[in-house]
PDB file of C-alpha atoms in Angstrom:
ATOM      1  CA  GLY U  63      31.189 -26.025  36.252  1.00 82.00           C
ATOM      2  CA  ASP U  64      29.866 -28.281  38.989  1.00 88.00           C
ATOM      3  CA  LYS U  65      27.391 -25.645  40.181  1.00 90.00           C
ATOM      4  CA  ALA U  66      25.936 -25.309  36.700  1.00 92.00           C
ATOM      5  CA  PHE U  67      25.836 -29.099  36.417  1.00 94.00           C
ATOM      6  CA  ALA U  68      23.978 -29.419  39.722  1.00 93.00           C
ATOM      7  CA  GLN U  69      21.504 -26.721  38.665  1.00 94.00           C
ATOM      8  CA  PHE U  70      20.924 -28.476  35.348  1.00 95.00           C
ATOM      9  CA  LEU U  71      20.293 -31.767  37.194  1.00 95.00           C
ATOM     10  CA  THR U  72      17.818 -30.070  39.549  1.00 95.00           C
ATOM     11  CA  ASP U  73      15.821 -28.766  36.566  1.00 95.00           C
ATOM     12  CA  GLU U  74      16.033 -32.092  34.810  1.00 95.00           C
ATOM     13  CA  ILE U  75      14.763 -33.966  37.894  1.00 94.00           C
ATOM     14  CA  ASN U  76      11.802 -31.586  38.187  1.00 95.00           C
ATOM     15  CA  GLU U  77      10.963 -32.030  34.498  1.00 94.00           C
ATOM     16  CA  GLU U  78      11.169 -35.824  34.743  1.00 93.00           C
ATOM     17  CA  LYS U  79       8.965 -35.844  37.839  1.00 93.00           C
ATOM     18  CA  LYS U  80       6.383 -33.779  35.976  1.00 92.00           C
ATOM     19  CA  ILE U  81       6.091 -36.314  33.164  1.00 90.00           C
ATOM     20  CA  GLN U  82       6.270 -39.326  35.459  1.00 89.00           C
ATOM     21  CA  LYS U  83       3.098 -41.290  34.752  1.00 85.00           C
ATOM     22  CA  HIS U  84       3.208 -43.599  37.754  1.00 82.00           C
ATOM     23  CA  LYS U  85       4.065 -42.446  41.235  1.00 82.00           C
ATOM     24  CA  SER U  86       3.997 -46.060  42.312  1.00 88.00           C
ATOM     25  CA  LEU U  87       4.694 -49.001  40.019  1.00 91.00           C
ATOM     26  CA  PRO U  88       1.716 -50.255  38.002  1.00 92.00           C
ATOM     27  CA  LYS U  89       0.348 -53.683  38.916  1.00 91.00           C
ATOM     28  CA  VAL U  90       0.310 -56.615  36.553  1.00 93.00           C
ATOM     29  CA  SER U  91      -3.122 -58.252  36.454  1.00 93.00           C
ATOM     30  CA  GLY U  92      -3.584 -61.978  36.966  1.00 91.00           C
ATOM     31  CA  GLY U  93      -2.227 -62.397  40.472  1.00 93.00           C
ATOM     32  CA  TRP U  94       1.462 -61.781  39.790  1.00 96.00           C
ATOM     33  CA  GLU U  95       3.566 -60.739  42.748  1.00 96.00           C
ATOM     34  CA  LEU U  96       6.358 -58.295  42.081  1.00 96.00           C
ATOM     35  CA  GLU U  97       9.823 -58.262  43.623  1.00 96.00           C
ATOM     36  CA  VAL U  98      12.270 -55.548  42.600  1.00 96.00           C
ATOM     37  CA  HIS U  99      16.023 -55.648  43.256  1.00 95.00           C
ATOM     38  CA  GLY U 100      17.604 -52.528  41.768  1.00 93.00           C
ATOM     39  CA  THR U 101      17.182 -52.784  38.013  1.00 96.00           C
ATOM     40  CA  GLU U 102      15.965 -56.375  38.100  1.00 96.00           C
ATOM     41  CA  ALA U 103      12.309 -57.205  38.512  1.00 97.00           C
ATOM     42  CA  LYS U 104      10.727 -60.570  39.109  1.00 97.00           C
ATOM     43  CA  LEU U 105       7.058 -61.482  38.753  1.00 97.00           C
ATOM     44  CA  VAL U 106       5.895 -64.655  40.457  1.00 97.00           C
ATOM     45  CA  ARG U 107       2.634 -66.517  40.071  1.00 96.00           C
ATOM     46  CA  LYS U 108       1.596 -69.872  41.510  1.00 94.00           C
ATOM     47  CA  ILE U 109      -1.019 -72.044  39.863  1.00 91.00           C
ATOM     48  CA  ALA U 110      -1.978 -75.646  40.506  1.00 88.00           C
ATOM     49  CA  GLY U 111       1.256 -77.546  41.056  1.00 91.00           C
ATOM     50  CA  GLU U 112       3.387 -74.962  39.277  1.00 94.00           C
ATOM     51  CA  LYS U 113       5.316 -71.810  39.970  1.00 95.00           C
ATOM     52  CA  ILE U 114       5.900 -69.380  37.122  1.00 96.00           C
ATOM     53  CA  THR U 115       8.486 -66.648  37.415  1.00 96.00           C
ATOM     54  CA  VAL U 116       9.209 -63.919  34.893  1.00 97.00           C
ATOM     55  CA  THR U 117      12.463 -61.999  35.331  1.00 97.00           C
ATOM     56  CA  PHE U 118      13.660 -58.938  33.451  1.00 97.00           C
ATOM     57  CA  ASN U 119      16.267 -56.215  33.827  1.00 97.00           C
ATOM     58  CA  ILE U 120      15.591 -52.629  32.755  1.00 96.00           C
ATOM     59  CA  ASN U 121      19.219 -51.901  31.878  1.00 95.00           C
ATOM     60  CA  ASN U 122      19.587 -51.434  28.103  1.00 91.00           C
ATOM     61  CA  SER U 123      15.868 -51.996  27.655  1.00 91.00           C
ATOM     62  CA  ILE U 124      15.110 -48.844  25.668  1.00 89.00           C
ATOM     63  CA  PRO U 125      15.528 -49.461  21.928  1.00 82.00           C
ATOM     64  CA  PRO U 126      18.377 -47.312  20.577  1.00 77.00           C
ATOM     65  CA  SER U 127      16.578 -45.882  17.534  1.00 62.00           C
ATOM     66  CA  ALA U 128      14.174 -43.877  19.698  1.00 47.00           C
ATOM     67  CA  GLU U 129      16.998 -41.938  21.280  1.00 46.00           C
ATOM     68  CA  GLU U 130      18.756 -40.865  18.085  1.00 48.00           C
ATOM     69  CA  ASP U 131      15.657 -39.279  16.562  1.00 47.00           C
ATOM     70  CA  THR U 132      14.952 -37.136  19.592  1.00 45.00           C
ATOM     71  CA  GLN U 133      18.400 -35.552  19.515  1.00 44.00           C
ATOM     72  CA  GLU U 134      18.089 -34.088  16.046  1.00 46.00           C
ATOM     73  CA  GLN U 135      14.500 -33.006  15.673  1.00 48.00           C
ATOM     74  CA  GLN U 136      13.723 -31.724  19.096  1.00 45.00           C
ATOM     75  CA  LYS U 137      12.827 -28.086  19.488  1.00 46.00           C
ATOM     76  CA  PRO U 138      13.637 -26.660  22.931  1.00 45.00           C
ATOM     77  CA  ASP U 139      10.043 -26.387  24.125  1.00 47.00           C
ATOM     78  CA  GLU U 140       8.785 -29.636  22.658  1.00 49.00           C
ATOM     79  CA  GLN U 141       7.687 -32.464  24.887  1.00 52.00           C
ATOM     80  CA  GLU U 142      10.126 -35.318  24.582  1.00 56.00           C
ATOM     81  CA  PRO U 143       8.607 -38.368  22.933  1.00 61.00           C
ATOM     82  CA  GLU U 144       7.840 -41.101  25.369  1.00 74.00           C
ATOM     83  CA  LEU U 145      10.558 -43.676  25.718  1.00 86.00           C
ATOM     84  CA  THR U 146       9.312 -47.211  26.129  1.00 92.00           C
ATOM     85  CA  SER U 147      11.261 -49.911  27.891  1.00 94.00           C
ATOM     86  CA  THR U 148      10.968 -53.296  26.161  1.00 95.00           C
ATOM     87  CA  PRO U 149      13.284 -55.623  28.066  1.00 96.00           C
ATOM     88  CA  ASN U 150      14.055 -59.197  27.204  1.00 96.00           C
ATOM     89  CA  PHE U 151      12.409 -61.406  29.792  1.00 97.00           C
ATOM     90  CA  VAL U 152      12.929 -64.949  30.998  1.00 96.00           C
ATOM     91  CA  VAL U 153      10.000 -67.173  31.921  1.00 97.00           C
ATOM     92  CA  GLU U 154      10.682 -70.126  34.223  1.00 95.00           C
ATOM     93  CA  VAL U 155       8.073 -72.793  34.737  1.00 96.00           C
ATOM     94  CA  ILE U 156       8.726 -74.983  37.763  1.00 94.00           C
ATOM     95  CA  LYS U 157       6.544 -78.016  38.363  1.00 91.00           C
ATOM     96  CA  ASP U 158       6.327 -79.159  41.977  1.00 85.00           C
ATOM     97  CA  ASP U 159       7.194 -82.772  41.270  1.00 83.00           C
ATOM     98  CA  THR U 160      10.154 -82.445  38.899  1.00 84.00           C
ATOM     99  CA  LYS U 161      13.762 -81.489  39.376  1.00 83.00           C
ATOM    100  CA  GLN U 162      13.779 -79.513  36.139  1.00 88.00           C
ATOM    101  CA  THR U 163      12.720 -75.998  35.270  1.00 92.00           C
ATOM    102  CA  LEU U 164      11.589 -75.119  31.769  1.00 95.00           C
ATOM    103  CA  VAL U 165      13.231 -71.816  30.831  1.00 95.00           C
ATOM    104  CA  LEU U 166      11.936 -69.696  27.955  1.00 96.00           C
ATOM    105  CA  ASP U 167      13.933 -66.691  26.867  1.00 96.00           C
ATOM    106  CA  CYS U 168      11.572 -64.108  25.352  1.00 97.00           C
ATOM    107  CA  HIS U 169      12.046 -60.757  23.718  1.00 94.00           C
ATOM    108  CA  PHE U 170      10.169 -57.964  21.999  1.00 94.00           C
ATOM    109  CA  PRO U 171      11.127 -57.763  18.328  1.00 89.00           C
ATOM    110  CA  GLU U 172      12.092 -54.169  17.578  1.00 75.00           C
ATOM    111  CA  ASP U 173       9.908 -53.729  14.513  1.00 63.00           C
ATOM    112  CA  GLU U 174       6.764 -55.140  16.134  1.00 49.00           C
ATOM    113  CA  ILE U 175       6.277 -52.486  18.766  1.00 49.00           C
ATOM    114  CA  GLY U 176       3.406 -50.154  18.201  1.00 49.00           C
ATOM    115  CA  HIS U 177       1.505 -52.105  15.541  1.00 46.00           C
ATOM    116  CA  GLU U 178      -1.930 -51.343  16.884  1.00 49.00           C
ATOM    117  CA  GLY U 179      -4.872 -53.374  15.740  1.00 47.00           C
ATOM    118  CA  GLU U 180      -2.937 -56.386  14.526  1.00 44.00           C
ATOM    119  CA  GLU U 181      -4.778 -58.894  16.647  1.00 50.00           C
ATOM    120  CA  GLU U 182      -3.106 -61.870  15.071  1.00 57.00           C
ATOM    121  CA  SER U 183       0.514 -61.173  15.843  1.00 81.00           C
ATOM    122  CA  ASP U 184       2.136 -61.755  19.185  1.00 88.00           C
ATOM    123  CA  ILE U 185       3.975 -58.774  20.577  1.00 93.00           C
ATOM    124  CA  PHE U 186       6.769 -60.913  21.964  1.00 96.00           C
ATOM    125  CA  THR U 187       8.654 -63.907  20.665  1.00 96.00           C
ATOM    126  CA  ILE U 188      10.339 -66.898  22.284  1.00 96.00           C
ATOM    127  CA  ARG U 189      14.000 -66.900  21.379  1.00 95.00           C
ATOM    128  CA  GLU U 190      15.389 -69.883  23.271  1.00 95.00           C
ATOM    129  CA  VAL U 191      14.075 -72.764  25.339  1.00 95.00           C
ATOM    130  CA  SER U 192      16.011 -75.026  27.686  1.00 93.00           C
ATOM    131  CA  PHE U 193      15.716 -77.153  30.781  1.00 92.00           C
ATOM    132  CA  GLN U 194      17.705 -76.141  33.837  1.00 88.00           C
ATOM    133  CA  PRO U 195      18.084 -77.895  37.195  1.00 85.00           C
ATOM    134  CA  THR U 196      15.540 -76.406  39.590  1.00 82.00           C
ATOM    135  CA  GLY U 197      16.962 -74.201  42.312  1.00 74.00           C
ATOM    136  CA  GLU U 198      20.442 -73.813  40.874  1.00 70.00           C
ATOM    137  CA  ALA U 199      21.576 -70.245  40.490  1.00 68.00           C
ATOM    138  CA  ASP U 200      23.997 -70.881  37.652  1.00 71.00           C
ATOM    139  CA  TRP U 201      22.632 -72.329  34.478  1.00 68.00           C
ATOM    140  CA  LYS U 202      24.778 -74.808  32.670  1.00 70.00           C
ATOM    141  CA  ASP U 203      25.959 -74.163  29.148  1.00 75.00           C
ATOM    142  CA  THR U 204      26.117 -77.903  28.752  1.00 78.00           C
ATOM    143  CA  ASN U 205      22.330 -78.190  28.826  1.00 84.00           C
ATOM    144  CA  TYR U 206      20.748 -78.338  25.393  1.00 89.00           C
ATOM    145  CA  THR U 207      19.284 -74.998  24.347  1.00 90.00           C
ATOM    146  CA  LEU U 208      16.712 -74.933  21.608  1.00 90.00           C
ATOM    147  CA  ASN U 209      16.939 -71.883  19.389  1.00 92.00           C
ATOM    148  CA  THR U 210      13.546 -71.071  17.885  1.00 92.00           C
ATOM    149  CA  ASP U 211      14.917 -69.678  14.599  1.00 90.00           C
ATOM    150  CA  SER U 212      14.808 -73.044  12.907  1.00 86.00           C
ATOM    151  CA  LEU U 213      11.840 -74.423  14.798  1.00 88.00           C
ATOM    152  CA  ASP U 214       8.771 -76.166  13.417  1.00 91.00           C
ATOM    153  CA  TRP U 215       5.943 -73.587  13.557  1.00 92.00           C
ATOM    154  CA  ALA U 216       3.489 -76.004  15.107  1.00 94.00           C
ATOM    155  CA  LEU U 217       5.874 -76.665  17.993  1.00 95.00           C
ATOM    156  CA  TYR U 218       6.480 -72.929  18.386  1.00 95.00           C
ATOM    157  CA  ASP U 219       2.721 -72.257  18.508  1.00 95.00           C
ATOM    158  CA  HIS U 220       2.300 -74.905  21.178  1.00 96.00           C
ATOM    159  CA  LEU U 221       5.033 -73.244  23.238  1.00 96.00           C
ATOM    160  CA  MET U 222       3.270 -69.870  22.913  1.00 96.00           C
ATOM    161  CA  ASP U 223      -0.027 -71.501  23.952  1.00 96.00           C
ATOM    162  CA  PHE U 224       1.758 -73.167  26.850  1.00 96.00           C
ATOM    163  CA  LEU U 225       2.865 -69.705  28.029  1.00 97.00           C
ATOM    164  CA  ALA U 226      -0.564 -68.147  27.423  1.00 96.00           C
ATOM    165  CA  ASP U 227      -2.189 -70.868  29.550  1.00 95.00           C
ATOM    166  CA  ARG U 228       0.094 -69.741  32.361  1.00 95.00           C
ATOM    167  CA  GLY U 229      -0.816 -66.084  32.008  1.00 95.00           C
ATOM    168  CA  VAL U 230       2.059 -64.998  29.786  1.00 97.00           C
ATOM    169  CA  ASP U 231       0.217 -63.576  26.783  1.00 95.00           C
ATOM    170  CA  ASN U 232      -0.062 -60.283  24.894  1.00 95.00           C
ATOM    171  CA  THR U 233      -1.989 -58.600  27.710  1.00 95.00           C
ATOM    172  CA  PHE U 234       0.723 -59.654  30.149  1.00 96.00           C
ATOM    173  CA  ALA U 235       3.442 -58.454  27.762  1.00 96.00           C
ATOM    174  CA  ASP U 236       1.736 -55.057  27.412  1.00 95.00           C
ATOM    175  CA  GLU U 237       1.552 -54.702  31.181  1.00 96.00           C
ATOM    176  CA  LEU U 238       5.161 -55.820  31.495  1.00 97.00           C
ATOM    177  CA  ILE U 239       6.196 -52.997  29.112  1.00 95.00           C
ATOM    178  CA  GLU U 240       4.153 -50.547  31.194  1.00 95.00           C
ATOM    179  CA  LEU U 241       5.759 -51.785  34.420  1.00 96.00           C
ATOM    180  CA  SER U 242       9.248 -51.840  32.975  1.00 96.00           C
ATOM    181  CA  THR U 243       8.885 -48.325  31.546  1.00 95.00           C
ATOM    182  CA  ALA U 244       7.701 -47.000  34.919  1.00 95.00           C
ATOM    183  CA  LEU U 245      10.531 -48.792  36.725  1.00 96.00           C
ATOM    184  CA  GLU U 246      13.094 -47.517  34.216  1.00 95.00           C
ATOM    185  CA  HIS U 247      11.855 -43.945  34.666  1.00 95.00           C
ATOM    186  CA  GLN U 248      11.893 -44.260  38.453  1.00 94.00           C
ATOM    187  CA  GLU U 249      15.474 -45.564  38.379  1.00 95.00           C
ATOM    188  CA  TYR U 250      16.485 -42.780  35.966  1.00 95.00           C
ATOM    189  CA  ILE U 251      15.161 -40.098  38.326  1.00 95.00           C
ATOM    190  CA  LYS U 252      16.920 -41.797  41.237  1.00 95.00           C
ATOM    191  CA  PHE U 253      20.136 -41.846  39.189  1.00 96.00           C
ATOM    192  CA  LEU U 254      19.828 -38.102  38.451  1.00 96.00           C
ATOM    193  CA  GLU U 255      19.280 -37.440  42.174  1.00 95.00           C
ATOM    194  CA  ASP U 256      22.330 -39.523  43.111  1.00 96.00           C
ATOM    195  CA  LEU U 257      24.372 -37.760  40.451  1.00 96.00           C
ATOM    196  CA  LYS U 258      23.284 -34.385  41.786  1.00 94.00           C
ATOM    197  CA  SER U 259      24.350 -35.303  45.348  1.00 93.00           C
ATOM    198  CA  PHE U 260      27.629 -36.636  43.977  1.00 93.00           C
ATOM    199  CA  VAL U 261      28.369 -33.469  41.989  1.00 91.00           C
ATOM    200  CA  LYS U 262      27.470 -31.214  44.925  1.00 85.00           C
ATOM    201  CA  CYS U 263      29.657 -33.158  47.322  1.00 78.00           C
ATOM    202  CA  GLN U 264      32.870 -31.208  47.895  1.00 63.00           C
TER     203      GLN U 264
END
């Protein structure tokens, strides 16, 4: 059984490498620096008196509906449809002269993806906003968190503009999806390789 499993994994790894779009991770335009720690990625950008960081994790970032369809309809020789990774991401805006960090929790609404040509709509939404003490690893649940569900639209629009002014806009979000998808695929291949070594190990 293990031999067959290892052989299957070898074939699978070769297939995945064939369809791998990016041999190295795509860059995000606008002067963002990328740090990757396992499945977590962090983009950092400094502008006058501010540091903006965007953090996301590729785990569980592929919407579930995509996977179910492929199981049923796929013919053996068909190319698998492309899976896209749309992770939630957290934007932190740190101003040099304050002790507080503005934290915006953003996500890609599942039904919005792939609506080409709709210039008006944003491809991501802000879900929650809070202030956190700068430099503290653990955020406090006691800090007020604003949920955007019941928010005045004008205030919400200002928050979106605030992000766009700092380089977090639709273009950025598109590139983040591209980066996340490439990172997810890279980690998947690495996982298959680790699994193969593990299975082969007597």
